[in-house]
PDB file of C-alpha atoms in Angstrom:
ATOM      1  CA  MET A 205      78.073 135.184 128.468  1.00  0.00           C
ATOM      2  CA  ASP A 206      80.645 135.804 126.646  1.00  0.00           C
ATOM      3  CA  ARG A 207      83.522 135.361 129.507  1.00  0.00           C
ATOM      4  CA  LYS A 208      82.030 132.399 130.941  1.00  0.00           C
ATOM      5  CA  ARG A 209      82.057 130.602 127.421  1.00  0.00           C
ATOM      6  CA  SER A 210      85.595 132.174 126.653  1.00  0.00           C
ATOM      7  CA  GLY A 211      86.184 130.764 130.218  1.00  0.00           C
ATOM      8  CA  HIS A 212      85.285 127.254 128.980  1.00  0.00           C
ATOM      9  CA  ILE A 213      86.644 126.731 126.027  1.00  0.00           C
ATOM     10  CA  ILE A 214      90.054 127.686 127.275  1.00  0.00           C
ATOM     11  CA  SER A 215      89.630 125.151 130.136  1.00  0.00           C
ATOM     12  CA  ARG A 216      88.311 122.374 127.776  1.00  0.00           C
ATOM     13  CA  GLY A 217      91.473 123.445 125.558  1.00  0.00           C
ATOM     14  CA  LEU A 218      93.809 122.972 129.044  1.00  0.00           C
ATOM     15  CA  GLU A 219      92.016 119.595 129.149  1.00  0.00           C
ATOM     16  CA  TYR A 220      93.437 118.634 125.625  1.00  0.00           C
ATOM     17  CA  ALA A 221      96.362 119.713 125.686  1.00  0.00           C
ATOM     18  CA  ILE A 222      96.871 117.485 129.088  1.00  0.00           C
ATOM     19  CA  THR A 223      95.521 114.869 127.353  1.00  0.00           C
ATOM     20  CA  PHE A 224      97.857 115.060 124.391  1.00  0.00           C
ATOM     21  CA  PHE A 225     100.571 114.938 126.423  1.00  0.00           C
ATOM     22  CA  LEU A 226      99.806 111.530 128.144  1.00  0.00           C
ATOM     23  CA  ILE A 227      98.590 109.819 124.817  1.00  0.00           C
ATOM     24  CA  LEU A 228     102.217 110.870 124.327  1.00  0.00           C
ATOM     25  CA  ALA A 229     103.928 109.403 127.343  1.00  0.00           C
ATOM     26  CA  ILE A 230     101.351 105.866 126.433  1.00  0.00           C
ATOM     27  CA  ASN A 231     102.702 106.125 122.882  1.00  0.00           C
ATOM     28  CA  PHE A 232     106.682 106.199 123.962  1.00  0.00           C
ATOM     29  CA  PHE A 233     105.868 103.648 126.569  1.00  0.00           C
ATOM     30  CA  LEU A 234     103.557 101.457 125.120  1.00  0.00           C
ATOM     31  CA  PRO A 235     105.519 100.172 122.349  1.00  0.00           C
ATOM     32  CA  ARG A 236     108.637  99.111 124.736  1.00  0.00           C
ATOM     33  CA  VAL A 237     107.498  96.820 126.870  1.00  0.00           C
ATOM     34  CA  MET A 238     106.566  94.792 124.011  1.00  0.00           C
ATOM     35  CA  PRO A 239     108.796  91.744 123.943  1.00  0.00           C
ATOM     36  CA  GLY A 240     110.989  91.705 121.004  1.00  0.00           C
ATOM     37  CA  GLY A 241     112.836  94.985 119.076  1.00  0.00           C
ATOM     38  CA  PRO A 242     112.792  96.781 116.091  1.00  0.00           C
ATOM     39  CA  LEU A 243     116.350  95.338 115.136  1.00  0.00           C
ATOM     40  CA  LEU A 244     115.481  91.723 115.930  1.00  0.00           C
ATOM     41  CA  SER A 245     112.580  92.182 113.400  1.00  0.00           C
ATOM     42  CA  ILE A 246     114.657  93.033 110.599  1.00  0.00           C
ATOM     43  CA  THR A 247     117.299  91.004 110.992  1.00  0.00           C
ATOM     44  CA  GLY A 248     114.959  88.164 110.567  1.00  0.00           C
ATOM     45  CA  SER A 249     115.106  87.146 114.722  1.00  0.00           C
ATOM     46  CA  GLN A 250     112.096  87.871 115.065  1.00  0.00           C
ATOM     47  CA  GLY A 251     110.483  85.871 112.164  1.00  0.00           C
ATOM     48  CA  SER A 252     110.561  88.621 109.559  1.00  0.00           C
ATOM     49  CA  ASP A 253     109.591  88.013 106.267  1.00  0.00           C
ATOM     50  CA  LEU A 254     112.284  90.343 104.587  1.00  0.00           C
ATOM     51  CA  PRO A 255     116.019  89.424 107.243  1.00  0.00           C
ATOM     52  CA  VAL A 256     118.294  91.619 106.591  1.00  0.00           C
ATOM     53  CA  VAL A 257     121.948  90.302 107.801  1.00  0.00           C
ATOM     54  CA  ILE A 258     124.178  93.078 109.438  1.00  0.00           C
ATOM     55  CA  ASP A 259     127.474  92.799 111.693  1.00  0.00           C
ATOM     56  CA  GLU A 260     127.543  94.231 115.360  1.00  0.00           C
ATOM     57  CA  GLU A 261     129.385  97.434 113.966  1.00  0.00           C
ATOM     58  CA  MET A 262     126.007  98.160 111.864  1.00  0.00           C
ATOM     59  CA  LYS A 263     123.784  97.029 114.724  1.00  0.00           C
ATOM     60  CA  TYR A 264     125.252  99.500 117.447  1.00  0.00           C
ATOM     61  CA  LYS A 265     125.379 102.481 114.947  1.00  0.00           C
ATOM     62  CA  LEU A 266     121.372 101.972 114.272  1.00  0.00           C
ATOM     63  CA  MET A 267     120.867 101.318 118.160  1.00  0.00           C
ATOM     64  CA  ASP A 268     122.734 104.774 118.342  1.00  0.00           C
ATOM     65  CA  TYR A 269     121.358 106.697 115.945  1.00  0.00           C
ATOM     66  CA  TYR A 270     117.546 105.402 116.944  1.00  0.00           C
ATOM     67  CA  HIS A 271     118.704 106.354 120.735  1.00  0.00           C
ATOM     68  CA  LEU A 272     117.969 102.836 121.462  1.00  0.00           C
ATOM     69  CA  ASN A 273     121.182 102.560 123.823  1.00  0.00           C
ATOM     70  CA  ASP A 274     119.953 105.571 125.981  1.00  0.00           C
ATOM     71  CA  PRO A 275     117.889 104.969 128.890  1.00  0.00           C
ATOM     72  CA  LEU A 276     114.427 105.318 128.707  1.00  0.00           C
ATOM     73  CA  HIS A 277     114.503 108.618 130.053  1.00  0.00           C
ATOM     74  CA  ILE A 278     116.624 109.888 127.837  1.00  0.00           C
ATOM     75  CA  GLN A 279     114.712 108.397 124.746  1.00  0.00           C
ATOM     76  CA  PHE A 280     111.792 110.165 126.127  1.00  0.00           C
ATOM     77  CA  ILE A 281     113.386 113.677 126.389  1.00  0.00           C
ATOM     78  CA  HIS A 282     114.740 112.976 122.790  1.00  0.00           C
ATOM     79  CA  TYR A 283     110.942 111.726 121.685  1.00  0.00           C
ATOM     80  CA  ILE A 284     109.306 114.803 123.375  1.00  0.00           C
ATOM     81  CA  SER A 285     111.479 117.043 121.525  1.00  0.00           C
ATOM     82  CA  ASP A 286     111.352 115.687 118.246  1.00  0.00           C
ATOM     83  CA  ALA A 287     107.545 115.135 118.536  1.00  0.00           C
ATOM     84  CA  PHE A 288     107.327 119.081 119.157  1.00  0.00           C
ATOM     85  CA  HIS A 289     109.439 119.886 116.104  1.00  0.00           C
ATOM     86  CA  PHE A 290     107.286 117.749 113.962  1.00  0.00           C
ATOM     87  CA  ASP A 291     110.563 115.474 113.482  1.00  0.00           C
ATOM     88  CA  LEU A 292     108.362 111.647 113.719  1.00  0.00           C
ATOM     89  CA  GLY A 293     111.944 110.187 112.387  1.00  0.00           C
ATOM     90  CA  HIS A 294     112.930 107.376 109.926  1.00  0.00           C
ATOM     91  CA  SER A 295     111.328 104.782 109.907  1.00  0.00           C
ATOM     92  CA  ILE A 296     113.194 100.783 110.876  1.00  0.00           C
ATOM     93  CA  PHE A 297     111.796  98.573 108.482  1.00  0.00           C
ATOM     94  CA  TYR A 298     110.930 100.706 105.545  1.00  0.00           C
ATOM     95  CA  ASN A 299     113.945 102.913 105.397  1.00  0.00           C
ATOM     96  CA  VAL A 300     112.113 106.077 104.546  1.00  0.00           C
ATOM     97  CA  PRO A 301     111.155 109.548 106.692  1.00  0.00           C
ATOM     98  CA  VAL A 302     108.265 108.539 108.701  1.00  0.00           C
ATOM     99  CA  VAL A 303     106.481 111.934 107.618  1.00  0.00           C
ATOM    100  CA  ASP A 304     106.366 110.084 103.562  1.00  0.00           C
ATOM    101  CA  ILE A 305     104.844 107.204 104.739  1.00  0.00           C
ATOM    102  CA  LEU A 306     102.366 109.133 106.622  1.00  0.00           C
ATOM    103  CA  ILE A 307     101.238 111.419 103.873  1.00  0.00           C
ATOM    104  CA  GLY A 308     101.181 108.406 101.229  1.00  0.00           C
ATOM    105  CA  ARG A 309      98.643 106.714 103.529  1.00  0.00           C
ATOM    106  CA  LEU A 310      96.861 108.898 104.608  1.00  0.00           C
ATOM    107  CA  PRO A 311      94.576 109.819 101.441  1.00  0.00           C
ATOM    108  CA  TRP A 312      93.483 106.464 101.102  1.00  0.00           C
ATOM    109  CA  THR A 313      92.402 106.664 105.298  1.00  0.00           C
ATOM    110  CA  ILE A 314      90.647 110.086 104.828  1.00  0.00           C
ATOM    111  CA  LEU A 315      88.866 108.816 101.579  1.00  0.00           C
ATOM    112  CA  LEU A 316      87.539 105.705 103.582  1.00  0.00           C
ATOM    113  CA  MET A 317      86.915 107.280 107.055  1.00  0.00           C
ATOM    114  CA  GLY A 318      85.350 110.429 105.471  1.00  0.00           C
ATOM    115  CA  THR A 319      82.776 108.644 103.210  1.00  0.00           C
ATOM    116  CA  ALA A 320      82.241 106.051 106.184  1.00  0.00           C
ATOM    117  CA  LEU A 321      81.456 109.250 109.085  1.00  0.00           C
ATOM    118  CA  LEU A 322      79.080 111.044 105.742  1.00  0.00           C
ATOM    119  CA  LEU A 323      76.937 108.113 105.296  1.00  0.00           C
ATOM    120  CA  SER A 324      77.025 106.801 109.041  1.00  0.00           C
ATOM    121  CA  THR A 325      76.029 110.127 109.941  1.00  0.00           C
ATOM    122  CA  THR A 326      73.562 110.902 107.463  1.00  0.00           C
ATOM    123  CA  PHE A 327      71.590 107.737 107.271  1.00  0.00           C
ATOM    124  CA  GLY A 328      71.881 107.285 111.543  1.00  0.00           C
ATOM    125  CA  ILE A 329      70.303 110.747 111.796  1.00  0.00           C
ATOM    126  CA  MET A 330      67.734 109.907 109.502  1.00  0.00           C
ATOM    127  CA  THR A 331      66.387 106.554 110.898  1.00  0.00           C
ATOM    128  CA  GLY A 332      66.911 108.393 114.370  1.00  0.00           C
ATOM    129  CA  LEU A 333      64.670 110.971 113.691  1.00  0.00           C
ATOM    130  CA  GLU A 334      61.837 108.403 112.100  1.00  0.00           C
ATOM    131  CA  SER A 335      62.085 105.824 114.535  1.00  0.00           C
ATOM    132  CA  ALA A 336      61.444 108.469 117.331  1.00  0.00           C
ATOM    133  CA  TRP A 337      58.544 109.810 114.938  1.00  0.00           C
ATOM    134  CA  ARG A 338      57.138 106.355 115.052  1.00  0.00           C
ATOM    135  CA  ARG A 339      58.075 105.563 118.261  1.00  0.00           C
ATOM    136  CA  GLY A 340      56.033 102.174 119.117  1.00  0.00           C
ATOM    137  CA  GLY A 341      55.831 101.333 115.307  1.00  0.00           C
ATOM    138  CA  LYS A 342      56.772  98.197 113.132  1.00  0.00           C
ATOM    139  CA  LEU A 343      59.704 100.790 111.554  1.00  0.00           C
ATOM    140  CA  ASP A 344      60.735 101.223 115.259  1.00  0.00           C
ATOM    141  CA  HIS A 345      60.601  98.173 116.391  1.00  0.00           C
ATOM    142  CA  ALA A 346      62.759  96.514 113.284  1.00  0.00           C
ATOM    143  CA  LEU A 347      65.468  98.932 113.771  1.00  0.00           C
ATOM    144  CA  LEU A 348      65.726  99.131 117.473  1.00  0.00           C
ATOM    145  CA  VAL A 349      66.786  94.914 116.436  1.00  0.00           C
ATOM    146  CA  ILE A 350      68.608  95.430 113.733  1.00  0.00           C
ATOM    147  CA  MET A 351      70.501  98.699 114.700  1.00  0.00           C
ATOM    148  CA  PRO A 352      72.190  97.006 117.878  1.00  0.00           C
ATOM    149  CA  PHE A 353      72.881  93.789 116.258  1.00  0.00           C
ATOM    150  CA  PHE A 354      74.884  95.207 113.627  1.00  0.00           C
ATOM    151  CA  ARG A 355      77.058  97.327 116.765  1.00  0.00           C
ATOM    152  CA  SER A 356      77.045  94.007 118.246  1.00  0.00           C
ATOM    153  CA  ILE A 357      79.442  92.230 115.536  1.00  0.00           C
ATOM    154  CA  PRO A 358      83.005  92.766 115.711  1.00  0.00           C
ATOM    155  CA  ALA A 359      83.950  94.982 112.935  1.00  0.00           C
ATOM    156  CA  PHE A 360      86.818  92.474 111.845  1.00  0.00           C
ATOM    157  CA  PHE A 361      83.903  89.383 112.110  1.00  0.00           C
ATOM    158  CA  LEU A 362      81.952  91.701 109.698  1.00  0.00           C
ATOM    159  CA  GLY A 363      84.352  92.270 107.185  1.00  0.00           C
ATOM    160  CA  ALA A 364      85.391  88.837 106.771  1.00  0.00           C
ATOM    161  CA  ILE A 365      81.307  87.917 106.117  1.00  0.00           C
ATOM    162  CA  MET A 366      81.112  90.813 103.500  1.00  0.00           C
ATOM    163  CA  ILE A 367      84.299  89.643 101.669  1.00  0.00           C
ATOM    164  CA  PHE A 368      82.554  86.622 101.779  1.00  0.00           C
ATOM    165  CA  VAL A 369      79.178  86.790 100.359  1.00  0.00           C
ATOM    166  CA  PHE A 370      80.495  89.997  98.291  1.00  0.00           C
ATOM    167  CA  GLY A 371      83.696  88.744  96.934  1.00  0.00           C
ATOM    168  CA  TYR A 372      83.743  85.265  96.905  1.00  0.00           C
ATOM    169  CA  LYS A 373      80.744  84.008  95.934  1.00  0.00           C
ATOM    170  CA  THR A 374      78.709  87.415  94.197  1.00  0.00           C
ATOM    171  CA  GLY A 375      82.555  88.512  92.427  1.00  0.00           C
ATOM    172  CA  TRP A 376      80.463  91.849  92.988  1.00  0.00           C
ATOM    173  CA  PHE A 377      83.284  93.849  94.465  1.00  0.00           C
ATOM    174  CA  PRO A 378      87.436  93.049  95.277  1.00  0.00           C
ATOM    175  CA  THR A 379      88.644  91.765  98.280  1.00  0.00           C
ATOM    176  CA  SER A 380      91.828  94.088  99.155  1.00  0.00           C
ATOM    177  CA  GLY A 381      93.534  96.850  98.320  1.00  0.00           C
ATOM    178  CA  ALA A 382      92.929 100.213  96.860  1.00  0.00           C
ATOM    179  CA  ILE A 383      93.275  99.736  93.277  1.00  0.00           C
ATOM    180  CA  THR A 384      93.762  97.027  90.659  1.00  0.00           C
ATOM    181  CA  PRO A 385      97.516  96.622  90.378  1.00  0.00           C
ATOM    182  CA  TYR A 386      98.983  97.422  86.705  1.00  0.00           C
ATOM    183  CA  MET A 387      95.665  98.342  85.387  1.00  0.00           C
ATOM    184  CA  ASP A 388      96.112 100.178  82.521  1.00  0.00           C
ATOM    185  CA  TYR A 389      93.505 102.798  82.875  1.00  0.00           C
ATOM    186  CA  ALA A 390      91.470 104.284  79.503  1.00  0.00           C
ATOM    187  CA  GLY A 391      90.794 107.697  81.541  1.00  0.00           C
ATOM    188  CA  PRO A 392      90.382 109.255  84.966  1.00  0.00           C
ATOM    189  CA  ILE A 393      86.894 108.141  85.398  1.00  0.00           C
ATOM    190  CA  ASP A 394      88.217 104.450  84.852  1.00  0.00           C
ATOM    191  CA  HIS A 395      90.540 105.261  87.593  1.00  0.00           C
ATOM    192  CA  ALA A 396      87.896 106.890  89.579  1.00  0.00           C
ATOM    193  CA  MET A 397      85.691 103.800  89.724  1.00  0.00           C
ATOM    194  CA  ASP A 398      88.381 100.763  90.277  1.00  0.00           C
ATOM    195  CA  ILE A 399      88.995 103.107  93.475  1.00  0.00           C
ATOM    196  CA  LEU A 400      85.295 103.349  94.217  1.00  0.00           C
ATOM    197  CA  SER A 401      85.135  99.638  93.879  1.00  0.00           C
ATOM    198  CA  HIS A 402      87.558  99.081  96.201  1.00  0.00           C
ATOM    199  CA  LEU A 403      86.397 101.593  98.697  1.00  0.00           C
ATOM    200  CA  THR A 404      82.758  99.934  98.408  1.00  0.00           C
ATOM    201  CA  LEU A 405      83.373  97.242 100.845  1.00  0.00           C
ATOM    202  CA  PRO A 406      85.541  98.809 103.620  1.00  0.00           C
ATOM    203  CA  MET A 407      82.852 101.645 103.742  1.00  0.00           C
ATOM    204  CA  LEU A 408      80.374  99.738 104.291  1.00  0.00           C
ATOM    205  CA  CYS A 409      81.256  97.436 107.068  1.00  0.00           C
ATOM    206  CA  LEU A 410      82.644 100.935 108.777  1.00  0.00           C
ATOM    207  CA  THR A 411      79.380 102.709 108.415  1.00  0.00           C
ATOM    208  CA  ALA A 412      77.498  99.372 109.434  1.00  0.00           C
ATOM    209  CA  PHE A 413      79.872  99.390 112.000  1.00  0.00           C
ATOM    210  CA  GLU A 414      79.447 103.225 113.217  1.00  0.00           C
ATOM    211  CA  MET A 415      75.912 103.906 112.266  1.00  0.00           C
ATOM    212  CA  PRO A 416      73.868 102.650 114.970  1.00  0.00           C
ATOM    213  CA  GLY A 417      75.623 104.637 117.993  1.00  0.00           C
ATOM    214  CA  THR A 418      74.203 107.792 116.114  1.00  0.00           C
ATOM    215  CA  TYR A 419      71.059 106.238 115.370  1.00  0.00           C
ATOM    216  CA  LEU A 420      70.671 105.467 119.087  1.00  0.00           C
ATOM    217  CA  LEU A 421      70.884 108.714 120.410  1.00  0.00           C
ATOM    218  CA  VAL A 422      69.080 110.555 118.129  1.00  0.00           C
ATOM    219  CA  ARG A 423      66.756 108.591 118.683  1.00  0.00           C
ATOM    220  CA  ASN A 424      66.069 109.152 122.282  1.00  0.00           C
ATOM    221  CA  VAL A 425      66.911 112.854 122.198  1.00  0.00           C
ATOM    222  CA  CYS A 426      64.712 113.520 119.313  1.00  0.00           C
ATOM    223  CA  VAL A 427      61.858 111.014 121.590  1.00  0.00           C
ATOM    224  CA  GLN A 428      62.511 113.560 124.331  1.00  0.00           C
ATOM    225  CA  GLN A 429      62.246 116.379 122.202  1.00  0.00           C
ATOM    226  CA  LEU A 430      58.184 115.065 121.323  1.00  0.00           C
ATOM    227  CA  GLY A 431      56.901 116.026 124.502  1.00  0.00           C
ATOM    228  CA  LYS A 432      57.910 119.166 124.700  1.00  0.00           C
ATOM    229  CA  PRO A 433      55.512 121.607 124.666  1.00  0.00           C
ATOM    230  CA  TYR A 434      56.559 123.621 121.174  1.00  0.00           C
ATOM    231  CA  VAL A 435      56.303 120.344 119.004  1.00  0.00           C
ATOM    232  CA  LEU A 436      52.738 120.032 121.165  1.00  0.00           C
ATOM    233  CA  MET A 437      52.261 123.630 119.747  1.00  0.00           C
ATOM    234  CA  ALA A 438      53.089 122.795 116.565  1.00  0.00           C
ATOM    235  CA  GLU A 439      51.216 119.511 115.995  1.00  0.00           C
ATOM    236  CA  SER A 440      48.203 121.506 117.154  1.00  0.00           C
ATOM    237  CA  ARG A 441      48.384 124.637 114.784  1.00  0.00           C
ATOM    238  CA  GLY A 442      48.511 122.067 111.796  1.00  0.00           C
ATOM    239  CA  LEU A 443      52.297 122.265 110.577  1.00  0.00           C
ATOM    240  CA  LYS A 444      53.373 119.715 108.488  1.00  0.00           C
ATOM    241  CA  GLU A 445      55.395 116.651 109.988  1.00  0.00           C
ATOM    242  CA  ARG A 446      58.149 117.958 107.474  1.00  0.00           C
ATOM    243  CA  THR A 447      58.768 121.110 109.374  1.00  0.00           C
ATOM    244  CA  ILE A 448      58.291 119.466 112.453  1.00  0.00           C
ATOM    245  CA  LYS A 449      60.973 116.967 112.296  1.00  0.00           C
ATOM    246  CA  LYS A 450      62.982 120.278 111.582  1.00  0.00           C
ATOM    247  CA  HIS A 451      62.497 121.563 114.194  1.00  0.00           C
ATOM    248  CA  ILE A 452      63.275 118.310 116.692  1.00  0.00           C
ATOM    249  CA  LEU A 453      66.371 118.235 114.741  1.00  0.00           C
ATOM    250  CA  ILE A 454      67.470 121.892 115.062  1.00  0.00           C
ATOM    251  CA  ASN A 455      66.486 121.474 119.103  1.00  0.00           C
ATOM    252  CA  SER A 456      68.809 118.134 119.610  1.00  0.00           C
ATOM    253  CA  ILE A 457      71.918 118.823 117.590  1.00  0.00           C
ATOM    254  CA  VAL A 458      74.322 119.575 119.935  1.00  0.00           C
ATOM    255  CA  PRO A 459      74.325 116.038 121.406  1.00  0.00           C
ATOM    256  CA  VAL A 460      74.394 115.050 117.742  1.00  0.00           C
ATOM    257  CA  ILE A 461      77.770 116.883 117.058  1.00  0.00           C
ATOM    258  CA  ASN A 462      79.329 115.578 120.198  1.00  0.00           C
ATOM    259  CA  GLN A 463      78.572 112.240 118.998  1.00  0.00           C
ATOM    260  CA  ILE A 464      79.792 112.603 116.118  1.00  0.00           C
ATOM    261  CA  ALA A 465      83.183 113.934 117.185  1.00  0.00           C
ATOM    262  CA  ALA A 466      83.045 110.938 119.551  1.00  0.00           C
ATOM    263  CA  MET A 467      82.869 108.482 116.846  1.00  0.00           C
ATOM    264  CA  LEU A 468      86.187 109.319 115.321  1.00  0.00           C
ATOM    265  CA  GLY A 469      87.864 107.976 117.736  1.00  0.00           C
ATOM    266  CA  PHE A 470      86.126 104.643 117.604  1.00  0.00           C
ATOM    267  CA  MET A 471      86.078 105.279 113.758  1.00  0.00           C
ATOM    268  CA  VAL A 472      89.951 105.142 114.151  1.00  0.00           C
ATOM    269  CA  ALA A 473      89.743 101.910 116.092  1.00  0.00           C
ATOM    270  CA  GLY A 474      87.461 100.226 113.963  1.00  0.00           C
ATOM    271  CA  ALA A 475      89.679 101.960 110.526  1.00  0.00           C
ATOM    272  CA  VAL A 476      92.596  99.366 111.901  1.00  0.00           C
ATOM    273  CA  PHE A 477      90.703  96.236 111.506  1.00  0.00           C
ATOM    274  CA  ILE A 478      88.709  96.717 108.941  1.00  0.00           C
ATOM    275  CA  GLU A 479      91.921  97.945 106.816  1.00  0.00           C
ATOM    276  CA  THR A 480      93.588  94.945 107.800  1.00  0.00           C
ATOM    277  CA  VAL A 481      90.656  92.692 106.885  1.00  0.00           C
ATOM    278  CA  PHE A 482      90.910  94.358 103.218  1.00  0.00           C
ATOM    279  CA  SER A 483      94.239  94.757 103.242  1.00  0.00           C
ATOM    280  CA  TYR A 484      93.004  98.228 102.414  1.00  0.00           C
ATOM    281  CA  PRO A 485      96.363 100.735 102.458  1.00  0.00           C
ATOM    282  CA  GLY A 486      95.559 102.977 105.158  1.00  0.00           C
ATOM    283  CA  MET A 487      96.634 104.210 108.334  1.00  0.00           C
ATOM    284  CA  GLY A 488      95.500 101.505 110.246  1.00  0.00           C
ATOM    285  CA  MET A 489      97.080  98.658 107.829  1.00  0.00           C
ATOM    286  CA  LEU A 490     100.167 100.686 108.367  1.00  0.00           C
ATOM    287  CA  VAL A 491     100.112 100.634 111.841  1.00  0.00           C
ATOM    288  CA  TYR A 492      99.127  96.815 112.524  1.00  0.00           C
ATOM    289  CA  ASN A 493     102.483  96.229 109.771  1.00  0.00           C
ATOM    290  CA  SER A 494     104.351  98.158 112.142  1.00  0.00           C
ATOM    291  CA  PHE A 495     103.024  96.649 115.456  1.00  0.00           C
ATOM    292  CA  ILE A 496     103.977  93.711 113.769  1.00  0.00           C
ATOM    293  CA  GLU A 497     107.736  94.438 113.051  1.00  0.00           C
ATOM    294  CA  ARG A 498     108.177  96.587 116.538  1.00  0.00           C
ATOM    295  CA  ASP A 499     108.884 100.009 113.788  1.00  0.00           C
ATOM    296  CA  TYR A 500     108.770 102.510 117.038  1.00  0.00           C
ATOM    297  CA  PRO A 501     109.175 105.614 114.905  1.00  0.00           C
ATOM    298  CA  VAL A 502     106.546 104.862 112.928  1.00  0.00           C
ATOM    299  CA  LEU A 503     103.807 103.108 115.618  1.00  0.00           C
ATOM    300  CA  GLN A 504     104.448 106.473 117.335  1.00  0.00           C
ATOM    301  CA  GLY A 505     103.813 109.008 114.664  1.00  0.00           C
ATOM    302  CA  ALA A 506     100.628 107.088 113.458  1.00  0.00           C
ATOM    303  CA  PHE A 507      99.432 107.300 117.094  1.00  0.00           C
ATOM    304  CA  ILE A 508     100.484 110.657 117.293  1.00  0.00           C
ATOM    305  CA  PHE A 509      99.116 112.185 114.177  1.00  0.00           C
ATOM    306  CA  MET A 510      95.385 109.754 115.004  1.00  0.00           C
ATOM    307  CA  SER A 511      95.286 110.884 118.566  1.00  0.00           C
ATOM    308  CA  LEU A 512      96.074 114.962 117.232  1.00  0.00           C
ATOM    309  CA  VAL A 513      93.585 114.608 114.811  1.00  0.00           C
ATOM    310  CA  VAL A 514      90.726 112.937 117.377  1.00  0.00           C
ATOM    311  CA  LEU A 515      91.213 115.427 119.966  1.00  0.00           C
ATOM    312  CA  ALA A 516      91.145 118.526 116.997  1.00  0.00           C
ATOM    313  CA  CYS A 517      87.792 117.256 116.325  1.00  0.00           C
ATOM    314  CA  ASN A 518      86.765 116.837 119.949  1.00  0.00           C
ATOM    315  CA  TYR A 519      87.508 120.361 120.468  1.00  0.00           C
ATOM    316  CA  ALA A 520      86.144 122.219 117.807  1.00  0.00           C
ATOM    317  CA  ALA A 521      83.106 119.983 118.827  1.00  0.00           C
ATOM    318  CA  ASP A 522      83.015 121.560 121.907  1.00  0.00           C
ATOM    319  CA  ILE A 523      83.844 125.160 120.430  1.00  0.00           C
ATOM    320  CA  ALA A 524      80.409 124.578 118.313  1.00  0.00           C
ATOM    321  CA  CYS A 525      78.233 123.489 120.979  1.00  0.00           C
ATOM    322  CA  SER A 526      79.474 125.819 123.373  1.00  0.00           C
ATOM    323  CA  PHE A 527      78.363 128.758 120.856  1.00  0.00           C
ATOM    324  CA  ILE A 528      75.424 126.692 119.902  1.00  0.00           C
ATOM    325  CA  ASP A 529      74.285 125.924 123.465  1.00  0.00           C
ATOM    326  CA  GLY A 530      75.077 128.709 125.496  1.00  0.00           C
ATOM    327  CA  ARG A 531      74.600 126.135 128.653  1.00  0.00           C
ATOM    328  CA  ALA A 532      77.721 125.143 127.972  1.00  0.00           C
ATOM    329  CA  GLY A 533      79.734 127.509 129.190  1.00  0.00           C
ATOM    330  CA  GLN A 534      77.812 127.407 132.923  1.00  0.00           C
ATOM    331  CA  GLU A 535      79.316 123.898 133.636  1.00  0.00           C
TER     332      GLU A 535
END
């Protein structure tokens, strides 16, 4: 069994490595098939808000520095070589190393996605288990209507509704940014509360968008478990409801782990829209701005990093599931 499990882990690792290389290729070619270009953006020829006047000599030097004069296959070789040396290049628009930009934006995205993932997973498991236990009841029917409803609403539209209701109408929460500009904080607690108030709306929006997926999966898996002999035996022995639910959840953990890993990919996509709607200064907002400015190095660096994180989390989930469920090694 250990040999089979090891073979499964290695084969999955090779699959993820091939997937990552394909992502690198798509990441390289996709920005280059878009109309316009990075130099057109920074010189104002593409409607940039910050036009810069450069002469032909400077333009040639920039094109040469970023290998934009080279054929596509030569650009691709430079790109792959730099990627494997963790050299993500220099931003064309921001004029700073791409790594520095990513490091500055990453904490905000980790904060947003981390809290949203924690909340959506926790409440998705709780509501899914309770809905399965009370299947056919009023609570189950209500949740089966509410959850798909939130899942069907586009993330950017849900964000716009929350901004209008909880920002403009009630004034309960800030509608943009991650902190209040030029705020003189009384102490670290004051600073943390300001960050939390700005985080609340985008976090709740991302949570509401992602939680239905976990809820539906947990409910369906737990409903299947309810008919298993061990559950019927536990009920006949008079075990407490809490104890039976605990065993049901333990036996449902493998698909739940896979769902959490899969959610990361959807959360990355959702974060791009939500951070843009709320002007939250994370990776999603950076991708949007870089797309507008055709900043190839930043776009490529951001996509490489986000893809690597998602693939790594999915691979970790595969490894965890192969140890939790021995059947994974026999696939």
